[in-house]
Short mmCIF file of C-alpha atoms and ligand atoms in Angstrom, two decimals:
data_model
loop_
_atom_site.label_atom_id
_atom_site.label_comp_id
_atom_site.label_asym_id
_atom_site.label_seq_id
_atom_site.Cartn_x
_atom_site.Cartn_y
_atom_site.Cartn_z
CA MET A 186 65.70 -86.86 110.64
CA THR A 187 65.31 -83.26 109.79
CA ARG A 188 65.30 -83.28 106.13
CA GLY A 189 63.03 -84.40 103.54
CA ILE A 190 64.78 -85.81 100.56
CA SER A 191 63.98 -89.46 100.49
CA TYR A 192 64.59 -92.54 98.55
CA SER A 193 62.08 -93.17 95.98
CA LEU A 194 63.78 -91.63 93.13
CA VAL A 195 66.03 -94.27 93.92
CA LEU A 196 63.81 -96.01 91.84
CA ALA A 197 64.62 -94.45 88.58
CA LEU A 198 68.33 -94.70 89.13
CA ALA A 199 68.34 -98.07 90.80
CA ALA A 200 65.88 -99.64 88.45
CA THR A 201 67.96 -98.70 85.48
CA ALA A 202 70.98 -100.35 87.00
CA ALA A 203 69.01 -103.38 88.06
CA LEU A 204 67.45 -103.83 84.67
CA ALA A 205 70.84 -104.41 83.20
CA THR A 206 70.91 -107.72 84.99
CA ALA A 207 67.25 -108.69 85.32
CA PRO A 208 64.50 -109.33 82.82
CA HIS A 209 62.34 -106.25 82.85
CA SER A 210 59.25 -108.22 83.77
CA ASP A 211 60.89 -109.25 87.05
CA PHE A 212 60.51 -105.71 88.22
CA LYS A 213 56.85 -105.35 87.57
CA LEU A 214 54.37 -105.98 90.26
CA THR A 215 52.30 -108.20 88.11
CA MET A 216 50.88 -111.57 87.48
CA ASN A 217 52.50 -111.63 84.11
CA SER A 218 55.91 -111.86 85.67
CA ALA A 219 58.73 -114.10 84.67
CA LEU A 220 57.70 -116.47 87.42
CA ALA A 221 56.23 -119.53 85.75
CA GLN A 222 52.90 -120.46 87.32
CA PRO A 223 50.45 -123.30 86.84
CA ALA A 224 47.62 -121.85 84.79
CA ALA A 225 45.07 -122.52 87.49
CA ARG A 226 46.97 -120.32 89.92
CA ARG A 227 47.35 -117.33 87.70
CA ALA A 228 45.18 -114.37 88.37
CA ARG A 229 42.07 -114.14 86.35
CA VAL A 230 42.04 -110.63 85.01
CA ARG A 231 38.56 -109.23 85.36
CA ALA A 232 37.37 -106.82 82.73
CA SER A 233 37.77 -103.36 84.11
CA THR A 234 34.93 -100.90 83.84
CA PRO A 235 35.47 -97.53 82.15
CA SER A 236 37.63 -95.41 84.36
CA ILE A 237 36.31 -92.25 85.95
CA ALA A 238 39.21 -90.58 84.35
CA ALA A 239 37.11 -90.39 81.25
CA SER A 240 35.17 -87.69 83.07
CA SER A 241 37.04 -84.49 83.69
CA SER A 242 34.57 -83.65 86.44
CA GLY A 243 36.11 -86.32 88.66
CA ARG A 244 32.84 -88.22 89.13
CA ALA A 245 33.25 -91.24 91.34
CA ALA A 246 33.38 -94.70 89.86
CA SER A 247 31.77 -97.68 91.51
CA ASN A 248 35.00 -99.65 91.33
CA THR A 249 37.13 -98.03 93.95
CA THR A 250 38.62 -99.14 97.24
CA SER A 251 40.42 -96.87 99.70
CA GLU A 252 42.70 -97.03 102.71
CA PRO A 253 44.32 -94.43 105.01
CA LEU A 254 47.89 -93.20 104.59
CA PHE A 255 49.94 -92.24 107.66
CA ASP A 256 52.52 -89.49 107.82
CA TYR A 257 56.06 -90.32 108.96
CA PHE A 258 56.83 -87.00 110.61
CA ASN A 259 60.19 -86.27 112.21
CA GLY A 260 60.66 -82.50 112.23
CA THR A 261 59.11 -82.37 108.78
CA ASP A 262 56.70 -84.50 106.74
CA LEU A 263 58.89 -87.26 105.35
CA GLN A 264 56.85 -90.12 103.90
CA TRP A 265 53.28 -91.40 103.78
CA TYR A 266 52.64 -95.12 104.10
CA GLY A 267 49.76 -97.57 104.49
CA ASP A 268 48.84 -101.22 105.02
CA ILE A 269 49.04 -104.24 102.73
CA THR A 270 48.89 -107.97 103.41
CA LEU A 271 50.82 -110.81 101.82
CA GLY A 272 50.29 -114.56 101.96
CA THR A 273 47.69 -117.06 103.24
CA PRO A 274 46.78 -116.51 106.03
CA PRO A 275 47.54 -112.81 105.52
CA GLN A 276 50.66 -111.30 107.09
CA ASN A 277 50.51 -107.52 107.70
CA PHE A 278 52.99 -104.95 106.37
CA THR A 279 53.22 -101.19 105.95
CA VAL A 280 54.64 -99.78 102.73
CA VAL A 281 55.37 -96.43 101.15
CA PHE A 282 53.18 -96.17 98.02
CA ASP A 283 55.85 -94.86 95.72
CA THR A 284 54.90 -93.48 92.31
CA GLY A 285 58.60 -93.29 91.51
CA SER A 286 59.21 -97.05 91.43
CA PHE A 287 57.46 -100.13 90.10
CA SER A 288 58.13 -103.12 92.31
CA LEU A 289 57.26 -104.26 95.84
CA GLU A 290 59.96 -104.92 98.44
CA VAL A 291 59.29 -106.15 101.99
CA PRO A 292 61.65 -107.79 104.50
CA GLY A 293 61.70 -111.59 104.68
CA THR A 294 62.64 -113.62 107.76
CA ALA A 295 66.01 -114.29 106.11
CA CYS A 296 66.87 -110.63 106.72
CA GLY A 297 67.00 -111.23 110.48
CA ALA A 298 68.82 -108.59 112.51
CA ALA A 299 69.44 -106.38 109.47
CA CYS A 300 65.65 -105.77 109.33
CA ALA A 301 65.17 -105.88 113.11
CA ASN A 302 62.77 -102.93 113.32
CA GLN A 303 60.53 -104.17 110.53
CA ARG A 304 57.99 -106.93 110.12
CA GLN A 305 59.44 -109.88 108.19
CA PHE A 306 57.48 -112.09 105.81
CA ASN A 307 57.60 -115.75 106.82
CA SER A 308 57.21 -117.71 103.60
CA SER A 309 56.97 -121.03 105.49
CA ALA A 310 53.79 -119.75 107.13
CA SER A 311 52.02 -119.05 103.82
CA SER A 312 50.26 -121.83 101.91
CA THR A 313 50.19 -119.81 98.67
CA PHE A 314 53.88 -118.79 98.55
CA GLU A 315 55.91 -119.36 95.36
CA ASP A 316 59.68 -119.01 95.21
CA GLY A 317 60.90 -117.30 92.03
CA GLN A 318 64.42 -118.74 92.45
CA SER A 319 66.16 -115.52 91.50
CA SER A 320 67.97 -112.82 93.41
CA GLN A 321 68.91 -109.23 92.89
CA THR A 322 70.48 -106.23 94.55
CA ILE A 323 69.30 -102.64 94.39
CA VAL A 324 71.50 -99.66 95.19
CA PHE A 325 69.48 -96.56 96.02
CA GLY A 326 70.42 -93.11 94.81
CA THR A 327 69.04 -91.22 97.82
CA GLY A 328 68.03 -92.26 101.32
CA VAL A 329 65.35 -91.63 103.93
CA GLY A 330 67.66 -90.48 106.68
CA VAL A 331 69.95 -87.50 107.15
CA ASP A 332 73.04 -89.46 106.22
CA PRO A 333 74.19 -88.62 102.72
CA VAL A 334 74.49 -91.23 100.04
CA GLU A 335 78.07 -92.49 99.98
CA GLY A 336 78.89 -95.26 97.57
CA ASN A 337 76.60 -98.23 98.19
CA ASN A 338 75.45 -97.27 101.68
CA TRP A 339 71.75 -97.64 100.72
CA GLU A 340 71.59 -101.17 99.36
CA MET A 341 69.08 -104.04 99.49
CA TRP A 342 69.60 -107.70 98.68
CA LEU A 343 66.42 -109.19 97.25
CA SER A 344 64.86 -112.51 96.37
CA PHE A 345 62.05 -112.68 93.79
CA VAL A 346 58.90 -114.48 94.97
CA ALA A 347 55.11 -114.45 94.52
CA ASP A 348 52.10 -114.70 96.82
CA VAL A 349 48.62 -113.33 97.43
CA LEU A 350 48.71 -109.55 97.82
CA THR A 351 45.94 -107.32 99.15
CA ILE A 352 45.80 -103.51 99.18
CA ALA A 353 42.59 -102.19 100.75
CA ASP A 354 39.92 -104.48 99.18
CA MET A 355 41.93 -105.22 96.05
CA THR A 356 43.32 -108.77 95.92
CA LEU A 357 45.91 -110.16 93.54
CA PRO A 358 45.76 -113.96 93.72
CA LEU A 359 49.46 -114.18 92.94
CA GLY A 360 51.58 -111.05 92.71
CA GLY A 361 55.31 -111.06 92.07
CA PHE A 362 57.42 -109.14 94.60
CA PHE A 363 60.81 -109.04 96.31
CA LEU A 364 61.73 -110.24 99.77
CA ILE A 365 64.55 -108.24 101.34
CA THR A 366 67.15 -110.75 102.51
CA ASN A 367 69.67 -108.18 103.76
CA GLN A 368 69.99 -104.40 103.77
CA THR A 369 72.45 -101.74 104.84
CA ALA A 370 71.96 -100.28 108.33
CA THR A 371 70.79 -96.98 106.80
CA PHE A 372 67.27 -98.46 106.40
CA LEU A 373 66.85 -99.49 110.05
CA PRO A 374 65.11 -96.36 111.43
CA ASP A 375 62.22 -96.46 108.92
CA PRO A 376 58.82 -96.80 110.62
CA PHE A 377 57.45 -98.68 107.59
CA ASP A 378 58.33 -102.15 106.38
CA GLY A 379 58.68 -101.81 102.64
CA ILE A 380 58.03 -99.96 99.40
CA LEU A 381 55.27 -100.57 96.84
CA GLY A 382 55.85 -99.01 93.43
CA LEU A 383 52.93 -97.35 91.62
CA SER A 384 54.71 -96.08 88.52
CA PRO A 385 52.80 -95.80 85.22
CA GLU A 386 54.07 -99.33 84.58
CA SER A 387 51.91 -100.72 87.40
CA GLY A 388 48.80 -101.05 85.21
CA ASP A 389 49.05 -104.84 85.38
CA LEU A 390 48.62 -104.67 89.13
CA PHE A 391 45.23 -103.02 88.73
CA ALA A 392 44.20 -105.37 85.91
CA ALA A 393 45.13 -108.41 87.99
CA GLY A 394 43.21 -106.98 90.94
CA GLY A 395 40.12 -106.24 88.81
CA TYR A 396 40.21 -102.45 89.04
CA PRO A 397 40.58 -99.72 86.43
CA GLY A 398 44.17 -98.50 86.03
CA ILE A 399 43.83 -95.27 87.99
CA PHE A 400 44.39 -94.20 91.59
CA GLY A 401 43.93 -91.13 93.75
CA MET A 402 46.17 -89.85 96.55
CA LEU A 403 45.61 -87.44 99.41
CA PHE A 404 48.48 -86.50 101.72
CA VAL A 405 47.36 -84.77 104.91
CA PRO A 406 50.30 -83.11 106.70
CA GLU A 407 50.94 -83.75 110.39
CA SER A 408 50.11 -80.09 111.04
CA GLU A 409 46.60 -80.69 109.65
CA GLY A 410 46.15 -83.63 111.96
CA GLY A 411 44.38 -86.08 109.67
CA ALA A 412 45.10 -89.26 107.75
CA GLY A 413 45.82 -89.21 104.04
CA GLU A 414 44.22 -91.67 101.67
CA LEU A 415 45.03 -93.97 98.77
CA THR A 416 42.11 -94.86 96.48
CA LEU A 417 42.52 -97.61 93.90
CA GLY A 418 40.40 -97.71 90.74
CA GLY A 419 39.43 -94.02 90.74
CA ALA A 420 39.36 -90.84 92.78
CA ASP A 421 37.57 -90.26 96.10
CA THR A 422 35.42 -87.27 95.21
CA THR A 423 34.60 -86.64 98.88
CA LYS A 424 38.21 -85.49 99.38
CA PHE A 425 38.29 -82.48 97.06
CA ASN A 426 36.18 -79.69 95.64
CA GLY A 427 35.92 -78.48 92.10
CA PRO A 428 37.08 -79.90 88.80
CA VAL A 429 40.14 -82.08 88.31
CA LEU A 430 42.63 -80.37 85.96
CA TYR A 431 44.54 -82.87 83.83
CA SER A 432 47.91 -82.67 82.11
CA PRO A 433 49.17 -85.30 79.65
CA GLN A 434 52.05 -87.54 80.65
CA VAL A 435 55.25 -87.00 78.67
CA GLY A 436 57.93 -89.64 78.27
CA ASN A 437 57.75 -93.24 79.35
CA GLY A 438 58.11 -95.12 82.59
CA ASN A 439 57.78 -92.19 84.97
CA TRP A 440 54.90 -90.04 86.10
CA GLN A 441 56.24 -87.07 84.20
CA LEU A 442 54.48 -83.90 82.99
CA GLY A 443 55.66 -81.06 80.79
CA SER A 444 56.13 -77.74 82.58
CA ARG A 445 55.86 -74.56 80.50
CA GLY A 446 57.46 -72.30 83.06
CA ILE A 447 58.12 -71.55 86.72
CA PHE A 448 57.18 -68.35 88.59
CA VAL A 449 58.50 -67.39 92.00
CA ASN A 450 56.50 -64.76 93.88
CA GLY A 451 54.98 -63.83 90.53
CA GLN A 452 58.40 -63.21 88.94
CA THR A 453 60.25 -65.35 86.47
CA ALA A 454 63.58 -65.52 84.66
CA ARG A 455 64.73 -66.72 81.27
CA THR A 456 66.05 -70.00 82.76
CA LEU A 457 62.63 -70.60 84.32
CA GLN A 458 60.69 -70.02 81.11
CA SER A 459 61.81 -73.16 79.32
CA ASN A 460 59.89 -76.38 78.75
CA VAL A 461 61.05 -79.01 81.20
CA SER A 462 59.80 -82.47 82.14
CA LEU A 463 58.95 -82.86 85.81
CA ILE A 464 58.77 -86.27 87.49
CA PHE A 465 56.03 -86.59 90.16
CA ASP A 466 57.18 -88.82 93.00
CA SER A 467 55.04 -89.64 96.04
CA GLY A 468 58.08 -91.28 97.65
CA THR A 469 60.19 -88.12 97.77
CA SER A 470 59.58 -85.39 100.32
CA ASN A 471 60.80 -82.28 98.57
CA MET A 472 62.08 -81.31 95.14
CA LEU A 473 65.08 -81.88 92.91
CA PHE A 474 65.99 -79.54 90.08
CA THR A 475 69.02 -79.17 87.88
CA GLU A 476 71.45 -76.55 89.18
CA PRO A 477 70.49 -73.68 86.80
CA ILE A 478 66.80 -74.00 87.69
CA ALA A 479 67.42 -74.41 91.43
CA GLU A 480 69.72 -71.38 91.48
CA ALA A 481 67.26 -69.28 89.45
CA ILE A 482 64.43 -70.08 91.88
CA TYR A 483 66.56 -69.46 94.97
CA SER A 484 67.93 -66.17 93.63
CA ILE A 485 64.40 -64.75 93.46
CA ILE A 486 63.55 -65.93 97.00
CA SER A 487 66.71 -64.68 98.74
CA PRO A 488 70.39 -64.05 97.94
CA ASP A 489 71.17 -65.60 101.34
CA ILE A 490 70.14 -69.11 100.29
CA ALA A 491 73.43 -70.88 99.59
CA PRO A 492 74.76 -74.39 98.99
CA ASN A 493 75.61 -76.33 102.15
CA ALA A 494 79.06 -77.68 101.34
CA ASP A 495 78.74 -80.31 104.10
CA GLU A 496 76.10 -82.10 102.06
CA PRO A 497 76.58 -81.67 98.34
CA GLY A 498 73.38 -80.91 96.48
CA THR A 499 71.62 -79.28 99.40
CA TYR A 500 70.97 -75.60 100.10
CA GLY A 501 70.24 -73.75 103.31
CA ILE A 502 69.65 -70.43 105.01
CA ALA A 503 69.73 -69.22 108.63
CA CYS A 504 66.60 -70.60 110.26
CA ASP A 505 65.69 -67.23 111.77
CA LEU A 506 65.35 -65.71 108.30
CA ILE A 507 62.80 -68.30 107.12
CA PRO A 508 59.69 -66.55 108.53
CA THR A 509 60.65 -63.31 106.73
CA LEU A 510 60.76 -64.89 103.28
CA LEU A 511 58.09 -65.10 100.61
CA ALA A 512 58.56 -68.22 98.49
CA VAL A 513 55.44 -68.96 96.44
CA ILE A 514 56.38 -71.21 93.53
CA ASP A 515 53.90 -71.52 90.63
CA ILE A 516 54.64 -74.19 88.05
CA THR A 517 52.67 -73.99 84.80
CA PHE A 518 51.51 -77.20 83.12
CA ALA A 519 49.92 -77.82 79.75
CA GLY A 520 46.27 -78.86 80.00
CA ILE A 521 44.93 -81.87 78.13
CA SER A 522 43.37 -81.25 74.74
CA GLY A 523 40.61 -78.67 75.06
CA GLN A 524 41.75 -77.42 78.47
CA GLY A 525 44.01 -74.46 79.11
CA ALA A 526 47.30 -74.47 80.95
CA PHE A 527 47.16 -74.32 84.75
CA ASN A 528 49.47 -73.60 87.66
CA LEU A 529 50.27 -75.84 90.59
CA THR A 530 51.42 -73.79 93.57
CA ILE A 531 53.85 -74.55 96.38
CA PRO A 532 53.28 -72.13 99.28
CA SER A 533 55.98 -70.36 101.33
CA SER A 534 55.33 -72.75 104.22
CA GLU A 535 57.28 -75.43 102.32
CA LEU A 536 60.48 -73.39 102.04
CA SER A 537 62.18 -74.93 105.07
CA SER A 538 62.67 -78.68 105.54
CA GLY A 539 63.98 -78.02 109.05
CA PRO A 540 67.48 -77.65 110.53
CA PHE A 541 70.49 -79.64 109.32
CA ARG A 542 71.46 -82.12 112.00
CA HIS A 543 75.05 -80.93 112.30
CA LYS A 544 74.29 -77.21 111.87
CA PRO A 545 71.06 -76.60 113.75
CA GLU A 546 71.07 -72.85 113.06
CA LEU A 547 71.00 -73.59 109.31
CA CYS A 548 67.69 -74.71 107.78
CA GLN A 549 67.57 -76.88 104.67
CA THR A 550 65.55 -75.36 101.84
CA LEU A 551 63.16 -77.41 99.75
CA ILE A 552 65.12 -77.82 96.51
CA ASN A 553 68.11 -80.15 96.24
CA VAL A 554 70.22 -80.05 93.11
CA SER A 555 69.97 -83.20 91.01
CA GLU A 556 72.19 -84.57 88.34
CA GLY A 557 70.17 -84.00 85.21
CA PHE A 558 66.49 -84.45 86.09
CA ASN A 559 63.68 -82.42 87.66
CA LEU A 560 61.39 -83.95 90.25
CA VAL A 561 58.64 -82.75 92.56
CA GLY A 562 57.53 -84.69 95.59
CA LEU A 563 55.33 -84.16 98.58
CA SER A 564 56.03 -80.46 99.09
CA LEU A 565 53.77 -80.01 96.03
CA LEU A 566 51.55 -83.09 96.26
CA LYS A 567 50.48 -82.23 99.83
CA HIS A 568 48.52 -79.25 98.50
CA TYR A 569 46.37 -81.12 95.96
CA TYR A 570 44.25 -84.19 95.60
CA SER A 571 46.15 -86.02 92.85
CA VAL A 572 44.75 -88.45 90.29
CA TRP A 573 47.22 -90.84 88.65
CA ASP A 574 45.56 -92.11 85.48
CA ILE A 575 47.53 -95.01 84.03
CA ASP A 576 44.86 -95.94 81.47
CA ASN A 577 44.76 -92.44 79.94
CA GLN A 578 48.43 -91.49 80.53
CA ARG A 579 47.72 -88.28 82.39
CA MET A 580 47.68 -86.81 85.88
CA GLY A 581 44.94 -84.71 87.44
CA PHE A 582 44.91 -82.24 90.33
CA ALA A 583 42.20 -80.64 92.42
CA PRO A 584 42.65 -78.37 95.45
CA ASN A 585 42.37 -80.52 98.56
CA GLY A 586 40.83 -77.86 100.71
CA PHE A 587 43.56 -77.38 103.34
C1 NAG B 185 63.98 -88.57 114.31
O1 NAG B 185 65.21 -88.00 113.91
C2 NAG B 185 66.22 -88.09 114.89
C3 NAG B 185 67.41 -87.30 114.41
O2 NAG B 185 67.72 -87.57 113.09
C4 NAG B 185 66.56 -89.57 115.13
O3 NAG B 185 67.56 -89.71 116.11
C5 NAG B 185 65.29 -90.27 115.59
O4 NAG B 185 65.53 -91.66 115.70
C6 NAG B 185 64.15 -90.05 114.62
N1 NAG B 185 62.93 -90.56 115.18
C7 NAG B 185 62.18 -91.40 114.51
C8 NAG B 185 60.90 -91.81 115.19
O5 NAG B 185 62.46 -91.82 113.41
C1 NAG B 186 33.19 -103.11 89.09
O1 NAG B 186 31.87 -102.71 88.81
C2 NAG B 186 31.13 -103.69 88.10
C3 NAG B 186 29.77 -103.09 87.77
O2 NAG B 186 29.34 -102.23 88.79
C4 NAG B 186 30.98 -104.97 88.95
O3 NAG B 186 30.31 -105.96 88.22
C5 NAG B 186 32.40 -105.46 89.28
O4 NAG B 186 32.32 -106.57 90.13
C6 NAG B 186 33.18 -104.35 89.98
N1 NAG B 186 34.54 -104.82 90.22
C7 NAG B 186 35.12 -104.66 91.40
C8 NAG B 186 36.53 -105.12 91.48
O5 NAG B 186 34.58 -104.15 92.35
C1 NAG B 187 46.60 -107.48 110.66
O1 NAG B 187 45.89 -106.26 110.57
C2 NAG B 187 44.49 -106.45 110.80
C3 NAG B 187 43.82 -105.13 110.51
O2 NAG B 187 44.44 -104.09 111.22
C4 NAG B 187 44.27 -106.95 112.22
O3 NAG B 187 42.88 -107.16 112.44
C5 NAG B 187 45.01 -108.25 112.41
O4 NAG B 187 44.91 -108.68 113.74
C6 NAG B 187 46.47 -108.09 112.05
N1 NAG B 187 47.12 -109.38 112.09
C7 NAG B 187 48.22 -109.60 112.76
C8 NAG B 187 48.76 -111.00 112.68
O5 NAG B 187 48.79 -108.73 113.40
C1 NAG B 188 57.77 -119.31 110.14
O1 NAG B 188 56.62 -120.11 110.10
C2 NAG B 188 56.90 -121.47 110.41
C3 NAG B 188 55.62 -122.27 110.13
O2 NAG B 188 54.53 -121.65 110.78
C4 NAG B 188 57.36 -121.56 111.85
O3 NAG B 188 57.67 -122.90 112.18
C5 NAG B 188 58.62 -120.69 112.00
O4 NAG B 188 59.01 -120.66 113.37
C6 NAG B 188 58.36 -119.30 111.55
N1 NAG B 188 59.63 -118.57 111.51
C7 NAG B 188 59.77 -117.36 112.05
C8 NAG B 188 61.11 -116.75 111.95
O5 NAG B 188 58.84 -116.80 112.63
C1 NAG B 189 74.41 -107.85 105.07
O1 NAG B 189 74.93 -106.65 104.51
C2 NAG B 189 75.99 -106.10 105.31
C3 NAG B 189 76.35 -104.76 104.67
O2 NAG B 189 75.36 -103.83 104.99
C4 NAG B 189 77.15 -107.06 105.33
O3 NAG B 189 78.18 -106.51 106.15
C5 NAG B 189 76.69 -108.37 105.91
O4 NAG B 189 77.74 -109.30 105.86
C6 NAG B 189 75.51 -108.90 105.13
N1 NAG B 189 74.98 -110.09 105.79
C7 NAG B 189 74.78 -111.23 105.14
C8 NAG B 189 74.19 -112.33 105.95
O5 NAG B 189 75.04 -111.35 103.96
C1 NAG B 190 50.75 -68.84 86.75
O1 NAG B 190 51.17 -67.95 87.75
C2 NAG B 190 51.80 -66.76 87.25
C3 NAG B 190 52.18 -65.86 88.41
O2 NAG B 190 52.95 -66.53 89.33
C4 NAG B 190 50.88 -66.02 86.33
O3 NAG B 190 51.55 -64.92 85.78
C5 NAG B 190 50.39 -66.93 85.23
O4 NAG B 190 49.43 -66.26 84.46
C6 NAG B 190 49.76 -68.17 85.82
N1 NAG B 190 49.42 -69.08 84.74
C7 NAG B 190 48.22 -69.68 84.66
C8 NAG B 190 48.02 -70.58 83.50
O5 NAG B 190 47.36 -69.53 85.48
C1 NAG B 191 57.10 -74.89 75.03
O1 NAG B 191 56.25 -75.83 74.38
C2 NAG B 191 55.10 -75.23 73.78
C3 NAG B 191 54.20 -76.33 73.25
O2 NAG B 191 54.95 -77.26 72.52
C4 NAG B 191 55.55 -74.25 72.68
O3 NAG B 191 54.43 -73.61 72.13
C5 NAG B 191 56.48 -73.19 73.30
O4 NAG B 191 56.98 -72.37 72.30
C6 NAG B 191 57.63 -73.85 74.03
N1 NAG B 191 58.41 -72.83 74.74
C7 NAG B 191 59.73 -72.77 74.70
C8 NAG B 191 60.34 -71.65 75.46
O5 NAG B 191 60.39 -73.58 74.09
C1 NAG B 192 70.97 -83.95 97.16
O1 NAG B 192 71.35 -84.13 95.81
C2 NAG B 192 72.72 -84.46 95.63
C3 NAG B 192 72.96 -84.49 94.15
O2 NAG B 192 72.07 -85.37 93.51
C4 NAG B 192 73.02 -85.78 96.30
O3 NAG B 192 74.39 -86.06 96.17
C5 NAG B 192 72.66 -85.68 97.76
O4 NAG B 192 72.81 -86.94 98.37
C6 NAG B 192 71.23 -85.22 97.93
N1 NAG B 192 70.98 -85.04 99.30
C7 NAG B 192 70.06 -85.72 99.93
C8 NAG B 192 69.93 -85.41 101.34
O5 NAG B 192 69.36 -86.54 99.37
#
């Protein structure tokens, strides 16, 4: 796998399709799901303490719990994932913590050979398991691997269930989630078992687990040689220096901020000086922009960056030219009330996502053209400690020191 566009934005596209056939609550990772439960078994929602987000200095809260995130590296940084457990006694899984989606999917034993490389949840072995008696399919809009999306070649068949869920030290006595009962072969190479959505709609997950609705993420690239970290209930102030700069969320359902303009190597263009909404997605490796914005950025970096007709939406350039190119991308965001605008910067080192599999002399560049939305993933998030503040509908960033 040499390229970095991965499947979380799946989420937005797939969820929309899925919602047409499922009650919305079925998709939330929450106790308040459509699954009817005896009152005694429902989670008791503990009162959450004021979130640290109230402090723009990023002071630590007492109510946090953290766990490491591991980098799936195959030529380039592809995905970060970490541990969860499900059931009683606990069964272990690894999941991508995906801010672009809002439900949990892990393989179940019913998936059998189609999930052969992944751990499979055995519901018969859990004393707290509840069957939701409903099923679902999700078709993903992009994939993890190098194979392009063709029709329904990234599809999961799902069954809605509930059981005890733990993430780090946070426990949900009964969380609703999906067991994968079958999937297309495209998912087989993944080194992780499932996906756990942390969209702005996942506030119920934190409430049910007794933590404030806020989390922090650190993604340490393979080249830096360390583990990343997910912190629930606040930010881990030992992982960054300086103040956290916040920008208000715009729009609903996605982690989305308003950009005031984009600069490339200090230059800009009329197309880049418009207000656009950018989705922040921890489950996507690189970036997706609409064609006019992608072309405007690329034209400042090099006239030699061109679409790769073999894989619609992607761009590339001869790999031997990559080291000669300057490609510093500054994106300006509005500050929250009382704070000025600020830039988030993607350094030149992110320009190449590595060679295309079938054209090894051609390197894929970091922006893929989308159909109508703008999204930044790990090529930006890797360079900041990020704070995802559900309770206050904003995101914060602090330099992570790499
Ligand atoms: C890395 O990518 C190559 C080529 O796409 C693939 O054959 C291989 O299975 C991948 N390795 C892992 C560990 O995913
Ligand atoms: C949050 O902090 C309060 C006060 O320090 C404490 O009573 C409560 O148990 C904590 N909750 C969790 C989930 O740690
Ligand atoms: C689950 O993970 C924990 C922590 O890494 C480990 O101690 C335990 O043995 C694992 N359980 C199984 C069944 O693999
Ligand atoms: C699931 O657990 C049950 C009860 O422990 C056991 O009998 C069964 O063999 C397990 N199934 C699989 C596929 O591991
Ligand atoms: C699983 O999905 C594949 C398509 O990827 C299909 O060919 C196969 O029949 C399905 N298996 C079951 C048991 O439904
Ligand atoms: C963002 O970066 C550009 C140069 O790339 C600079 O002109 C602009 O002043 C910066 N904006 C802020 C708010 O720092
Ligand atoms: C972008 O939005 C800001 C704040 O609403 C506004 O002041 C500015 O004029 C807008 N710029 C453009 C190019 O529309
Ligand atoms: C890049 O984007 C295009 C258009 O959305 C899409 O068709 C293509 O599958 C994407 N490529 C990858 C590798 O995700």
